């Protein structure tokens, strides 16, 4: 399966008379784009803002991030099975507007899974979005469920972001990209002798799928991830839009749709393919609420890894708490099967760092990479807010609480509430220090 990703780096964004790209400048027709957003009758008000690194701007509540792109050949639509008819992702050519993103912010209402991004100040570099220009869709809806419930589906706003990302991406469909990344991973039995002699490695992905109610979980080709069993997939499918982030889980522990599209861990494994490893592919697994479901998926994922000849594995857990049980069980099972395994997740060690990092632990899980402590405390200085900062305190945001926002616009917050800040997808925004 061969995928070409054409890159169009965005150095700046401006509003203008037409939506176009030239020499690193993305020009956006505001009214044209807002018309795309308003295709959903539930969106009652909407605006677009452009923010840059260093702007004294705070975004809250942030609901989603999407890379703006379009499909040139080999399929239809950038989110097959979701915003376009079902077809296989991962083949042909896709053009992407890189080094920027589309963010979705609630005009008023936030919730458990919504977060905060600072574009300046001491926490600017705690997320990847603080270091890139962003187009920000700020919108409100009329659905009372979305206003009153702590755990929101954010359906209207998330789907508006996907439609908008594809609409904007069309402006580079017929242009020549600055560079092209080629992802060409042949079938397992078609690889050369040198590659087959290298240790086979799989990426085991555990996206957030533990909600039994529909509308919250990660979508795989539009299919609710709660309803799947472990599946072997080609990594190109992930790079080409088969996954859409769900609307559940404390926000710092989520993986956004943008991160699934760009996917630094998949790209890193690809870079080592044929050099130090034989990258076999992706085992798409799940996170489940019940113990029998957890162990069923773990056993099936292990069987897939053995069947394709894995000698090593990277296990990526989205979230923490209940999912830690699935995560630890997967690590233990793969090690039992003789597969050398590392785990990638964040941890919850309390504000003093003295708590147990994962709900479930086992001596076999002795090669873990942590991406951050969800309980780390932040003191936020006042700055301009796009959205509504009070949502952090009022609407059940996982990092805020009643009284955490001060009258002068400053606030106290746990890392729990910073949008996708732990970047479990593989972006390395933090370092470890020994004292």
Coordinates of C-alpha atoms in Angstrom, one line a residue, residues 14-408:
X14 CA -5.0 36.0 6.5
X15 CA -8.6 36.7 5.8
X16 CA -9.2 37.8 2.2
X17 CA -11.4 37.6 -0.9
X18 CA -10.8 34.0 -1.7
X19 CA -9.6 30.8 0.0
X20 CA -6.2 30.1 -1.6
X21 CA -2.6 29.1 -0.8
X22 CA 0.5 30.8 -2.2
X23 CA 4.1 31.0 -1.1
X24 CA 3.3 29.8 2.4
X25 CA 0.3 32.2 2.9
X26 CA -3.1 30.6 3.5
X27 CA -5.8 33.2 2.5
X28 CA -9.3 32.5 3.9
X29 CA -12.6 33.8 2.8
X30 CA -14.4 34.2 6.1
X31 CA -18.0 34.3 4.9
X32 CA -17.5 31.4 2.5
X33 CA -16.1 29.3 5.4
X34 CA -18.8 30.3 7.8
X35 CA -21.4 29.2 5.3
X36 CA -19.8 25.7 5.4
X37 CA -20.0 25.7 9.2
X38 CA -23.6 26.8 9.2
X39 CA -24.7 23.9 7.1
X40 CA -25.6 22.3 10.5
X41 CA -28.8 24.0 11.7
X42 CA -27.8 23.4 15.3
X43 CA -25.0 25.9 15.1
X44 CA -26.6 29.2 16.2
X45 CA -23.5 31.5 16.1
X46 CA -20.0 31.1 14.7
X47 CA -16.9 33.1 14.0
X48 CA -13.4 32.5 12.8
X49 CA -10.2 33.9 14.4
X50 CA -6.5 33.5 13.5
X51 CA -4.0 33.1 16.3
X52 CA -0.2 33.0 16.2
X53 CA 2.5 31.8 18.6
X54 CA 3.2 34.6 21.0
X55 CA -0.3 36.1 20.9
X56 CA -1.5 36.9 24.4
X57 CA -4.6 34.7 23.8
X58 CA -6.1 31.8 25.8
X59 CA -8.5 29.4 24.0
X60 CA -11.1 27.7 26.2
X61 CA -13.0 25.4 26.0
X62 CA -11.1 23.7 23.1
X63 CA -13.0 20.7 21.7
X64 CA -11.0 19.4 18.7
X65 CA -8.1 19.9 16.4
X66 CA -8.0 18.9 12.7
X67 CA -5.4 19.1 10.0
X68 CA -6.7 20.8 6.9
X69 CA -6.2 18.6 3.9
X70 CA -7.8 17.1 0.8
X71 CA -7.8 13.8 -1.1
X72 CA -6.2 14.1 -4.6
X73 CA -6.4 10.4 -5.7
X74 CA -7.0 7.0 -4.3
X75 CA -10.2 7.8 -2.5
X76 CA -13.0 10.2 -1.7
X77 CA -12.9 12.6 1.3
X78 CA -10.4 13.0 4.2
X79 CA -12.5 11.1 6.7
X80 CA -13.9 8.0 4.9
X81 CA -17.0 6.6 6.5
X82 CA -17.6 9.8 8.5
X83 CA -17.9 12.8 6.2
X84 CA -17.7 10.9 2.9
X85 CA -18.8 7.4 1.8
X86 CA -16.8 4.5 3.1
X87 CA -13.7 3.7 1.2
X88 CA -10.2 2.5 2.2
X89 CA -7.8 5.1 3.4
X90 CA -4.1 4.9 2.9
X91 CA -3.6 4.8 -0.9
X92 CA -3.0 7.4 -3.6
X93 CA -2.2 11.0 -2.8
X94 CA -3.4 13.4 0.0
X95 CA -2.4 17.1 0.1
X96 CA -2.0 18.6 3.6
X97 CA -1.7 22.2 4.9
X98 CA 1.1 21.6 7.4
X99 CA 2.6 23.5 10.4
X100 CA -0.8 24.8 11.3
X101 CA -4.2 23.5 12.5
X102 CA -7.9 24.1 12.7
X103 CA -9.1 24.4 16.3
X104 CA -12.7 24.3 17.6
X105 CA -13.6 26.3 20.6
X106 CA -17.0 26.5 22.3
X107 CA -18.4 30.1 22.5
X108 CA -19.8 29.3 25.9
X109 CA -20.3 25.7 26.9
X110 CA -17.5 23.4 27.9
X111 CA -17.3 20.0 29.6
X112 CA -15.4 17.1 31.0
X113 CA -13.4 16.4 27.8
X114 CA -12.8 20.0 26.7
X115 CA -9.6 21.9 27.4
X116 CA -7.4 25.0 27.3
X117 CA -4.6 26.2 25.1
X118 CA -2.3 29.2 25.8
X119 CA -0.7 30.9 22.8
X120 CA 1.8 32.9 25.0
X121 CA 3.1 32.9 28.5
X122 CA 4.7 30.2 30.6
X123 CA 2.4 27.4 29.2
X124 CA 2.6 28.3 25.5
X125 CA 4.9 25.4 24.8
X126 CA 3.0 22.8 26.7
X127 CA 1.0 21.9 23.6
X128 CA 2.0 21.7 20.0
X129 CA -0.6 24.3 19.1
X130 CA 1.1 27.0 21.0
X131 CA 3.9 26.8 18.5
X132 CA 1.9 27.0 15.2
X133 CA -0.6 29.4 13.6
X134 CA -4.2 28.2 14.1
X135 CA -7.5 28.9 12.5
X136 CA -10.0 28.9 15.4
X137 CA -13.7 28.2 14.9
X138 CA -15.6 29.7 17.8
X139 CA -19.2 28.6 17.8
X140 CA -22.3 27.9 19.9
X141 CA -25.2 25.5 19.4
X142 CA -28.8 25.2 20.4
X143 CA -28.8 21.6 21.8
X144 CA -29.7 21.7 25.5
X145 CA -28.0 18.3 26.0
X146 CA -24.7 19.8 24.9
X147 CA -25.1 22.7 27.3
X148 CA -26.2 20.9 30.4
X149 CA -24.4 17.6 30.3
X150 CA -20.9 17.3 31.8
X151 CA -19.9 14.7 29.1
X152 CA -20.7 16.2 25.8
X153 CA -20.7 14.6 22.3
X154 CA -19.8 17.9 20.7
X155 CA -21.2 16.4 17.5
X156 CA -22.2 19.6 15.6
X157 CA -18.9 21.4 16.3
X158 CA -16.7 18.4 15.6
X159 CA -18.4 17.6 12.3
X160 CA -18.3 21.3 11.4
X161 CA -14.5 21.2 11.9
X162 CA -14.1 18.1 9.6
X163 CA -16.2 19.7 6.9
X164 CA -14.3 23.0 7.2
X165 CA -10.9 21.2 7.1
X166 CA -11.7 19.5 3.9
X167 CA -13.3 22.6 2.3
X168 CA -10.1 24.6 3.0
X169 CA -7.9 21.8 1.9
X170 CA -9.4 21.9 -1.5
X171 CA -7.4 25.1 -2.3
X172 CA -4.2 23.0 -2.7
X173 CA -5.7 20.1 -4.5
X174 CA -4.3 21.1 -7.9
X175 CA -1.1 22.7 -6.7
X176 CA 2.4 21.3 -6.6
X177 CA 3.5 20.5 -3.0
X178 CA 6.7 21.8 -1.5
X179 CA 7.6 18.3 -0.6
X180 CA 6.1 14.8 -0.7
X181 CA 6.4 12.1 2.0
X182 CA 6.0 8.6 0.6
X183 CA 4.7 5.8 2.8
X184 CA 5.1 2.5 1.0
X185 CA 4.8 -0.5 3.2
X186 CA 4.5 -3.8 1.1
X187 CA 2.6 -6.9 2.3
X188 CA 4.4 -9.0 4.9
X189 CA 5.3 -11.7 2.5
X190 CA 6.6 -9.3 -0.2
X191 CA 9.4 -7.8 1.9
X192 CA 13.0 -8.4 1.0
X193 CA 15.2 -10.8 2.9
X194 CA 17.2 -8.0 4.6
X195 CA 14.0 -6.5 6.0
X196 CA 12.5 -9.8 7.1
X197 CA 15.7 -10.5 9.1
X198 CA 15.1 -7.5 11.2
X199 CA 12.9 -7.7 14.4
X200 CA 9.3 -7.4 13.5
X201 CA 7.5 -4.6 15.5
X202 CA 3.8 -3.7 15.8
X203 CA 2.2 -0.6 17.1
X204 CA -0.7 -1.6 19.4
X205 CA -3.2 1.3 19.6
X206 CA -5.8 1.5 22.4
X207 CA -8.0 4.5 21.5
X208 CA -10.6 5.7 23.8
X209 CA -13.6 3.4 23.3
X210 CA -14.9 2.7 26.8
X211 CA -18.2 4.5 26.6
X212 CA -21.2 2.2 26.1
X213 CA -23.4 5.1 25.0
X214 CA -22.9 6.0 21.3
X215 CA -21.4 9.3 20.1
X216 CA -18.4 9.6 22.5
X217 CA -15.9 7.1 21.3
X218 CA -13.2 7.2 18.7
X219 CA -14.5 6.4 15.2
X220 CA -12.7 3.9 13.0
X221 CA -14.0 4.5 9.4
X222 CA -17.1 5.9 11.1
X223 CA -17.6 2.8 13.2
X224 CA -17.9 3.2 17.0
X225 CA -14.7 1.8 18.4
X226 CA -16.6 0.3 21.3
X227 CA -18.1 -2.2 18.9
X228 CA -14.9 -3.6 17.3
X229 CA -12.6 -6.4 18.2
X230 CA -8.8 -6.1 17.7
X231 CA -8.0 -5.7 14.1
X232 CA -4.8 -5.7 12.1
X233 CA -4.4 -2.5 10.0
X234 CA -2.0 -0.9 7.6
X235 CA -0.3 2.2 9.2
X236 CA -1.2 4.2 6.0
X237 CA -4.8 4.0 7.0
X238 CA -4.1 6.0 10.2
X239 CA -2.1 8.6 8.3
X240 CA -4.9 9.0 5.8
X241 CA -7.9 9.7 8.1
X242 CA -9.4 6.5 9.2
X243 CA -9.6 7.6 12.8
X244 CA -11.6 10.5 14.3
X245 CA -11.0 11.4 17.9
X246 CA -13.9 10.8 20.3
X247 CA -15.4 13.3 22.7
X248 CA -14.6 11.6 26.0
X249 CA -11.7 11.4 28.5
X250 CA -10.0 14.2 30.5
X251 CA -8.6 16.4 27.8
X252 CA -4.9 16.3 28.6
X253 CA -5.0 12.5 28.1
X254 CA -6.9 12.6 24.8
X255 CA -5.4 12.1 21.3
X256 CA -6.9 14.7 18.9
X257 CA -7.9 14.0 15.3
X258 CA -5.0 16.2 14.2
X259 CA -2.6 13.9 16.1
X260 CA -4.1 10.8 14.6
X261 CA -3.7 12.4 11.1
X262 CA 0.0 13.5 11.6
X263 CA 0.8 10.5 13.9
X264 CA 4.4 11.0 15.0
X265 CA 4.8 7.4 16.4
X266 CA 3.7 5.8 13.1
X267 CA 6.0 8.1 11.2
X268 CA 8.9 7.2 13.6
X269 CA 8.3 3.5 13.2
X270 CA 8.2 4.0 9.4
X271 CA 11.5 5.9 9.6
X272 CA 13.2 2.9 11.2
X273 CA 11.6 0.3 8.8
X274 CA 14.3 -1.5 6.9
X275 CA 17.0 0.0 9.1
X276 CA 16.6 -1.3 12.6
X277 CA 13.1 -2.9 12.5
X278 CA 10.6 -4.6 10.2
X279 CA 7.5 -2.4 10.8
X280 CA 4.7 -5.0 10.5
X281 CA 1.7 -2.7 11.0
X282 CA -0.9 -1.6 13.6
X283 CA -3.0 -3.7 15.9
X284 CA -6.1 -1.6 16.5
X285 CA -7.4 -2.6 19.9
X286 CA -9.9 -1.1 22.3
X287 CA -10.5 0.2 25.9
X288 CA -13.4 -1.4 27.6
X289 CA -15.5 -0.9 30.8
X290 CA -15.9 -4.6 31.7
X291 CA -13.2 -7.1 32.8
X292 CA -14.3 -9.9 30.4
X293 CA -14.2 -7.4 27.5
X294 CA -10.7 -6.2 28.5
X295 CA -9.2 -9.6 28.6
X296 CA -11.0 -10.8 25.4
X297 CA -9.4 -7.9 23.5
X298 CA -6.0 -8.4 25.1
X299 CA -5.9 -12.1 24.1
X300 CA -7.1 -11.4 20.6
X301 CA -4.6 -8.6 20.1
X302 CA -1.8 -10.9 21.4
X303 CA -2.8 -13.6 18.9
X304 CA -2.6 -11.1 16.0
X305 CA 0.8 -9.9 17.1
X306 CA 2.1 -13.5 17.3
X307 CA 0.5 -14.4 13.9
X308 CA 2.3 -11.6 12.1
X309 CA 5.6 -12.5 13.7
X310 CA 6.1 -9.6 16.1
X311 CA 9.2 -9.6 18.3
X312 CA 8.6 -6.1 19.7
X313 CA 5.6 -3.8 20.3
X314 CA 4.8 -0.3 21.2
X315 CA 1.5 0.0 23.2
X316 CA -0.2 3.4 23.2
X317 CA -3.0 4.0 25.8
X318 CA -5.4 7.0 25.4
X319 CA -6.6 8.1 28.8
X320 CA -6.0 6.8 32.3
X321 CA -7.9 5.3 35.2
X322 CA -10.1 2.4 34.1
X323 CA -8.1 2.2 30.8
X324 CA -5.0 1.5 32.8
X325 CA -6.3 -2.0 33.4
X326 CA -6.5 -2.7 29.6
X327 CA -3.1 -1.1 29.1
X328 CA -1.3 -3.1 31.8
X329 CA -3.0 -6.3 30.7
X330 CA -1.9 -5.8 27.1
X331 CA 1.7 -5.2 28.2
X332 CA 1.7 -8.3 30.4
X333 CA 0.1 -10.5 27.7
X334 CA 2.6 -9.4 25.0
X335 CA 5.5 -10.0 27.3
X336 CA 4.1 -13.4 28.2
X337 CA 4.1 -14.2 24.5
X338 CA 7.8 -13.4 24.2
X339 CA 7.2 -10.0 22.6
X340 CA 9.4 -7.2 23.9
X341 CA 7.1 -4.4 24.7
X342 CA 7.2 -0.7 25.7
X343 CA 4.2 1.3 26.9
X344 CA 3.4 4.9 26.1
X345 CA 0.9 6.8 28.4
X346 CA 0.6 9.6 30.8
X347 CA 0.3 9.1 34.6
X348 CA -1.7 10.3 37.5
X349 CA 0.6 10.6 40.5
X350 CA -1.2 13.3 42.4
X351 CA -0.3 17.0 42.9
X352 CA 2.6 15.9 45.2
X353 CA 3.9 13.2 42.8
X354 CA 3.5 10.5 45.5
X355 CA 0.5 8.6 44.2
X356 CA 0.5 5.4 42.2
X357 CA 1.0 6.4 38.6
X358 CA -1.3 3.8 37.0
X359 CA -4.4 2.2 38.5
X360 CA -3.0 -1.2 37.5
X361 CA 0.7 -2.2 37.8
X362 CA 2.7 -5.4 37.2
X363 CA 6.4 -6.3 37.4
X364 CA 6.3 -7.3 33.7
X365 CA 5.6 -3.6 32.8
X366 CA 9.2 -2.5 33.2
X367 CA 9.7 -0.4 30.1
X368 CA 7.2 2.5 30.3
X369 CA 7.4 5.9 28.9
X370 CA 5.4 8.6 30.6
X371 CA 4.3 11.8 28.8
X372 CA 3.2 13.8 31.9
X373 CA 1.4 13.9 35.2
X374 CA -2.3 14.8 34.8
X375 CA -2.4 16.3 38.3
X376 CA 0.4 18.8 37.8
X377 CA -0.8 22.3 38.9
X378 CA -0.7 25.4 36.7
X379 CA -1.1 29.1 37.7
X380 CA -2.5 30.9 34.7
X381 CA -1.9 34.6 34.3
X382 CA -4.7 36.8 32.9
X383 CA -4.9 37.2 29.1
X384 CA -7.5 37.6 26.3
X385 CA -9.9 34.7 26.1
X386 CA -11.4 33.3 23.0
X387 CA -14.4 31.4 24.2
X388 CA -15.3 31.6 27.8
X389 CA -12.8 30.9 30.7
X390 CA -15.6 30.5 33.2
X391 CA -16.5 27.2 31.4
X392 CA -13.3 25.8 33.1
X393 CA -14.9 26.3 36.5
X394 CA -18.6 25.9 35.7
X395 CA -19.0 23.1 33.3
X396 CA -17.2 20.2 34.8
X397 CA -13.9 20.5 32.9
X398 CA -11.6 17.8 34.2
X399 CA -8.9 20.2 35.1
X400 CA -11.0 22.9 36.8
X401 CA -13.4 23.3 39.6
X402 CA -15.8 25.9 41.1
X403 CA -13.7 28.8 42.2
X404 CA -10.6 28.1 40.1
X405 CA -11.1 31.2 38.0
X406 CA -10.3 34.5 39.6
X407 CA -12.1 37.9 39.0
X408 CA -9.0 39.3 37.3

